């Protein structure tokens, strides 16, 4: 059974290399008969305007930097990461509006396999990470001591103990308490609404906050093994 719901790939119109990466994503998808729709990112210089339009707020100060900084008196976020968070938020709204799961990809994602066919019964309530967020497959070794895993343990309400999932395949319970990045995932409309509610209560920031405690609890955060999508951060 082929996936019938929409596949969106985010790219930044103002950056030609971002569009080139998007084209690479589309071309890779064609090998597996997957149609990818373009979705223009919020531009980093327009974040304040878009936050007002969406009636949101942010606890971060947005500046043109490459690093998110936490200090006792301030939180600083790169403007492009805030723009990315806003773009994912708008796609959550689209998911709820369409009343169907959607696939969200970022421009540096590319397909190495077909989308999963055997999906969980609670798909509408779930998020499934389908991208390794790496240039190779995500493995037990790459997640055991990864930076994102430590961040989840530090800031997340839920914590998952290490487990050996090397013999698991298909759509498995996510070994981490949140996705390893946001370069490729399937999100159901109920999970999208939960993310919208979370952002409206806690403020907009980077898009990487796809964690178990933000979408309603255990058993609705999954990982595809092996992943359909890899991510080439160094393509441009």
Short mmCIF file of C-alpha atoms in Angstrom, two decimals:
data_model
loop_
_atom_site.label_atom_id
_atom_site.label_comp_id
_atom_site.label_asym_id
_atom_site.label_seq_id
_atom_site.Cartn_x
_atom_site.Cartn_y
_atom_site.Cartn_z
CA UNK A 1 0.00 0.00 0.00
CA UNK A 2 1.61 3.25 -1.14
CA UNK A 3 1.38 6.37 0.98
CA UNK A 4 -1.31 8.67 -0.37
CA UNK A 5 -0.87 11.71 1.85
CA UNK A 6 1.11 14.82 0.80
CA UNK A 7 4.90 15.10 0.94
CA UNK A 8 6.22 18.65 1.49
CA UNK A 9 9.84 19.76 1.23
CA UNK A 10 10.87 23.06 2.80
CA UNK A 11 13.32 25.31 0.99
CA UNK A 12 14.42 28.93 1.32
CA UNK A 13 13.49 30.95 -1.75
CA UNK A 14 16.07 33.65 -1.06
CA UNK A 15 18.97 31.16 -1.08
CA UNK A 16 19.63 29.57 -4.51
CA UNK A 17 21.60 26.67 -3.03
CA UNK A 18 18.62 25.79 -0.86
CA UNK A 19 16.51 25.47 -4.00
CA UNK A 20 19.21 23.34 -5.62
CA UNK A 21 19.04 20.99 -2.64
CA UNK A 22 15.25 20.90 -2.94
CA UNK A 23 15.59 19.86 -6.59
CA UNK A 24 17.97 17.09 -5.53
CA UNK A 25 15.35 15.91 -3.02
CA UNK A 26 12.64 15.87 -5.71
CA UNK A 27 14.87 13.95 -8.11
CA UNK A 28 15.74 11.36 -5.48
CA UNK A 29 12.03 10.92 -4.68
CA UNK A 30 11.17 10.18 -8.32
CA UNK A 31 13.22 6.98 -8.13
CA UNK A 32 10.57 5.67 -5.72
CA UNK A 33 7.54 7.22 -7.47
CA UNK A 34 7.10 9.80 -4.71
CA UNK A 35 5.70 13.22 -5.58
CA UNK A 36 7.19 16.05 -3.52
CA UNK A 37 5.56 19.46 -3.15
CA UNK A 38 7.64 22.55 -2.51
CA UNK A 39 7.01 24.63 0.61
CA UNK A 40 8.71 27.99 0.97
CA UNK A 41 10.35 28.68 4.30
CA UNK A 42 9.73 31.77 6.36
CA UNK A 43 12.63 34.12 5.61
CA UNK A 44 14.95 34.78 8.53
CA UNK A 45 14.48 38.56 8.26
CA UNK A 46 10.69 38.26 8.54
CA UNK A 47 10.38 36.25 11.76
CA UNK A 48 9.02 39.10 13.90
CA UNK A 49 6.35 39.87 11.34
CA UNK A 50 5.29 36.22 11.01
CA UNK A 51 5.20 35.74 14.79
CA UNK A 52 2.72 38.62 14.99
CA UNK A 53 0.68 37.27 12.08
CA UNK A 54 0.38 33.88 13.78
CA UNK A 55 -0.34 35.46 17.18
CA UNK A 56 2.63 33.68 18.75
CA UNK A 57 5.47 34.73 21.03
CA UNK A 58 9.06 33.64 21.57
CA UNK A 59 11.18 33.48 24.70
CA UNK A 60 14.28 33.78 22.53
CA UNK A 61 16.01 36.79 21.07
CA UNK A 62 16.58 36.18 17.38
CA UNK A 63 19.90 37.32 15.89
CA UNK A 64 21.95 36.48 12.81
CA UNK A 65 24.23 33.92 14.42
CA UNK A 66 24.92 30.21 13.93
CA UNK A 67 24.63 29.12 17.56
CA UNK A 68 21.78 28.91 20.05
CA UNK A 69 22.99 30.44 23.34
CA UNK A 70 21.58 29.98 26.84
CA UNK A 71 22.75 32.40 29.54
CA UNK A 72 21.27 33.20 32.98
CA UNK A 73 19.62 36.37 31.67
CA UNK A 74 18.86 35.65 28.02
CA UNK A 75 18.21 33.04 25.36
CA UNK A 76 19.52 33.70 21.88
CA UNK A 77 18.49 31.75 18.80
CA UNK A 78 19.81 32.02 15.23
CA UNK A 79 17.24 33.83 13.10
CA UNK A 80 17.28 31.08 10.47
CA UNK A 81 16.46 28.46 13.11
CA UNK A 82 13.55 30.53 14.37
CA UNK A 83 12.38 30.89 10.77
CA UNK A 84 12.61 27.12 10.41
CA UNK A 85 10.53 26.62 13.56
CA UNK A 86 7.86 28.97 12.22
CA UNK A 87 7.80 27.11 8.92
CA UNK A 88 7.26 23.75 10.59
CA UNK A 89 4.53 25.34 12.72
CA UNK A 90 2.74 26.53 9.57
CA UNK A 91 2.95 23.00 8.18
CA UNK A 92 1.38 21.67 11.39
CA UNK A 93 -1.49 24.06 10.74
CA UNK A 94 -1.73 22.74 7.18
CA UNK A 95 -1.77 19.15 8.46
CA UNK A 96 -4.68 19.95 10.78
CA UNK A 97 -6.49 21.79 8.01
CA UNK A 98 -6.08 18.86 5.59
CA UNK A 99 -7.15 16.38 8.29
CA UNK A 100 -4.59 13.87 7.06
CA UNK A 101 -1.03 12.89 7.93
CA UNK A 102 1.68 14.65 5.93
CA UNK A 103 5.38 14.14 5.33
CA UNK A 104 7.65 17.08 6.19
CA UNK A 105 11.14 17.20 4.68
CA UNK A 106 13.86 19.83 4.79
CA UNK A 107 15.77 20.86 1.69
CA UNK A 108 18.91 18.84 2.45
CA UNK A 109 16.95 15.59 2.75
CA UNK A 110 17.15 12.99 -0.02
CA UNK A 111 15.49 9.61 -0.52
CA UNK A 112 17.42 6.36 -0.33
CA UNK A 113 14.35 4.13 -0.10
CA UNK A 114 10.56 4.11 -0.38
CA UNK A 115 8.27 5.55 2.23
CA UNK A 116 7.03 3.02 4.81
CA UNK A 117 3.95 1.00 3.93
CA UNK A 118 3.04 -0.63 7.24
CA UNK A 119 2.05 2.27 9.46
CA UNK A 120 0.83 2.25 13.08
CA UNK A 121 -2.89 2.25 13.79
CA UNK A 122 -2.50 5.43 15.83
CA UNK A 123 -0.87 7.28 12.92
CA UNK A 124 -3.10 10.34 13.34
CA UNK A 125 -1.74 10.76 16.88
CA UNK A 126 1.88 10.05 15.96
CA UNK A 127 5.16 11.33 14.64
CA UNK A 128 7.40 8.94 12.69
CA UNK A 129 11.01 9.91 12.06
CA UNK A 130 11.87 8.69 8.55
CA UNK A 131 15.21 10.50 8.17
CA UNK A 132 18.47 9.58 9.85
CA UNK A 133 19.34 13.32 9.94
CA UNK A 134 22.74 12.01 8.83
CA UNK A 135 24.40 11.04 5.53
CA UNK A 136 24.09 7.42 6.61
CA UNK A 137 21.63 5.21 8.49
CA UNK A 138 20.83 6.01 12.11
CA UNK A 139 22.02 3.14 14.32
CA UNK A 140 22.22 2.05 17.95
CA UNK A 141 25.79 3.32 18.10
CA UNK A 142 24.95 6.73 16.62
CA UNK A 143 22.16 7.34 19.13
CA UNK A 144 23.56 5.93 22.37
CA UNK A 145 25.69 8.96 23.21
CA UNK A 146 24.47 11.53 20.69
CA UNK A 147 24.19 15.22 21.61
CA UNK A 148 20.46 15.33 20.90
CA UNK A 149 19.89 12.34 23.17
CA UNK A 150 21.62 14.17 26.01
CA UNK A 151 19.54 17.29 25.31
CA UNK A 152 16.36 15.23 25.53
CA UNK A 153 17.42 13.77 28.84
CA UNK A 154 18.23 17.24 30.14
CA UNK A 155 15.17 19.16 28.93
CA UNK A 156 12.48 16.57 28.22
CA UNK A 157 9.89 15.46 30.72
CA UNK A 158 10.20 11.85 29.57
CA UNK A 159 13.45 9.91 29.56
CA UNK A 160 14.04 6.62 27.84
CA UNK A 161 16.76 4.29 29.09
CA UNK A 162 19.19 2.92 26.54
CA UNK A 163 17.97 -0.15 24.69
CA UNK A 164 19.57 -2.31 22.05
CA UNK A 165 17.32 -1.98 18.98
CA UNK A 166 19.88 -3.37 16.51
CA UNK A 167 17.59 -6.31 15.67
CA UNK A 168 14.43 -4.22 15.26
CA UNK A 169 13.09 -3.08 11.90
CA UNK A 170 10.06 -1.44 10.35
CA UNK A 171 8.25 1.25 12.36
CA UNK A 172 9.59 0.85 15.88
CA UNK A 173 9.04 2.68 19.14
CA UNK A 174 11.55 5.50 19.05
CA UNK A 175 14.65 4.65 21.10
CA UNK A 176 14.96 8.32 22.07
CA UNK A 177 12.36 10.53 23.76
CA UNK A 178 12.36 12.81 20.70
CA UNK A 179 13.29 12.77 17.03
CA UNK A 180 16.91 13.14 15.99
CA UNK A 181 16.39 16.35 14.04
CA UNK A 182 13.59 17.41 11.70
CA UNK A 183 14.96 16.67 8.23
CA UNK A 184 12.23 14.10 7.55
CA UNK A 185 9.16 12.89 9.44
CA UNK A 186 5.52 11.91 9.09
CA UNK A 187 3.10 13.71 11.39
CA UNK A 188 -0.58 12.95 11.98
CA UNK A 189 -3.19 15.71 12.38
CA UNK A 190 -3.77 15.05 16.09
CA UNK A 191 -0.02 15.13 16.76
CA UNK A 192 0.21 18.32 14.70
CA UNK A 193 -2.50 19.88 16.86
CA UNK A 194 -0.59 18.84 19.98
CA UNK A 195 2.52 20.57 18.62
CA UNK A 196 0.48 23.69 17.84
CA UNK A 197 -0.89 23.69 21.38
CA UNK A 198 2.60 23.24 22.80
CA UNK A 199 4.04 26.14 20.78
CA UNK A 200 1.14 28.45 21.63
CA UNK A 201 1.67 27.77 25.34
CA UNK A 202 5.48 27.71 25.44
CA UNK A 203 6.48 29.96 22.55
CA UNK A 204 8.04 29.40 19.16
CA UNK A 205 11.68 28.41 18.85
CA UNK A 206 13.61 25.90 16.75
CA UNK A 207 11.71 23.06 15.05
CA UNK A 208 13.68 20.28 16.77
CA UNK A 209 11.28 20.08 19.72
CA UNK A 210 9.52 16.95 18.45
CA UNK A 211 9.49 15.07 21.72
CA UNK A 212 7.33 12.46 23.32
CA UNK A 213 6.11 14.76 26.08
CA UNK A 214 4.96 17.35 23.51
CA UNK A 215 2.68 15.07 21.48
CA UNK A 216 0.73 13.36 24.23
CA UNK A 217 2.84 10.68 25.84
CA UNK A 218 4.38 7.30 25.09
CA UNK A 219 3.66 5.01 22.16
CA UNK A 220 3.11 7.74 19.57
CA UNK A 221 6.71 8.57 18.66
CA UNK A 222 8.31 6.18 16.19
CA UNK A 223 11.45 5.61 14.14
CA UNK A 224 11.60 3.96 10.73
CA UNK A 225 14.33 1.32 10.48
CA UNK A 226 16.01 1.50 8.04
CA UNK A 227 15.23 5.13 7.23
CA UNK A 228 13.85 6.18 3.83
CA UNK A 229 15.68 9.50 3.93
CA UNK A 230 19.21 10.65 4.59
CA UNK A 231 20.35 14.23 5.13
CA UNK A 232 23.35 15.93 3.54
CA UNK A 233 24.07 18.90 5.81
CA UNK A 234 27.21 19.68 3.84
CA UNK A 235 25.63 19.83 0.42
CA UNK A 236 25.75 23.64 0.41
#
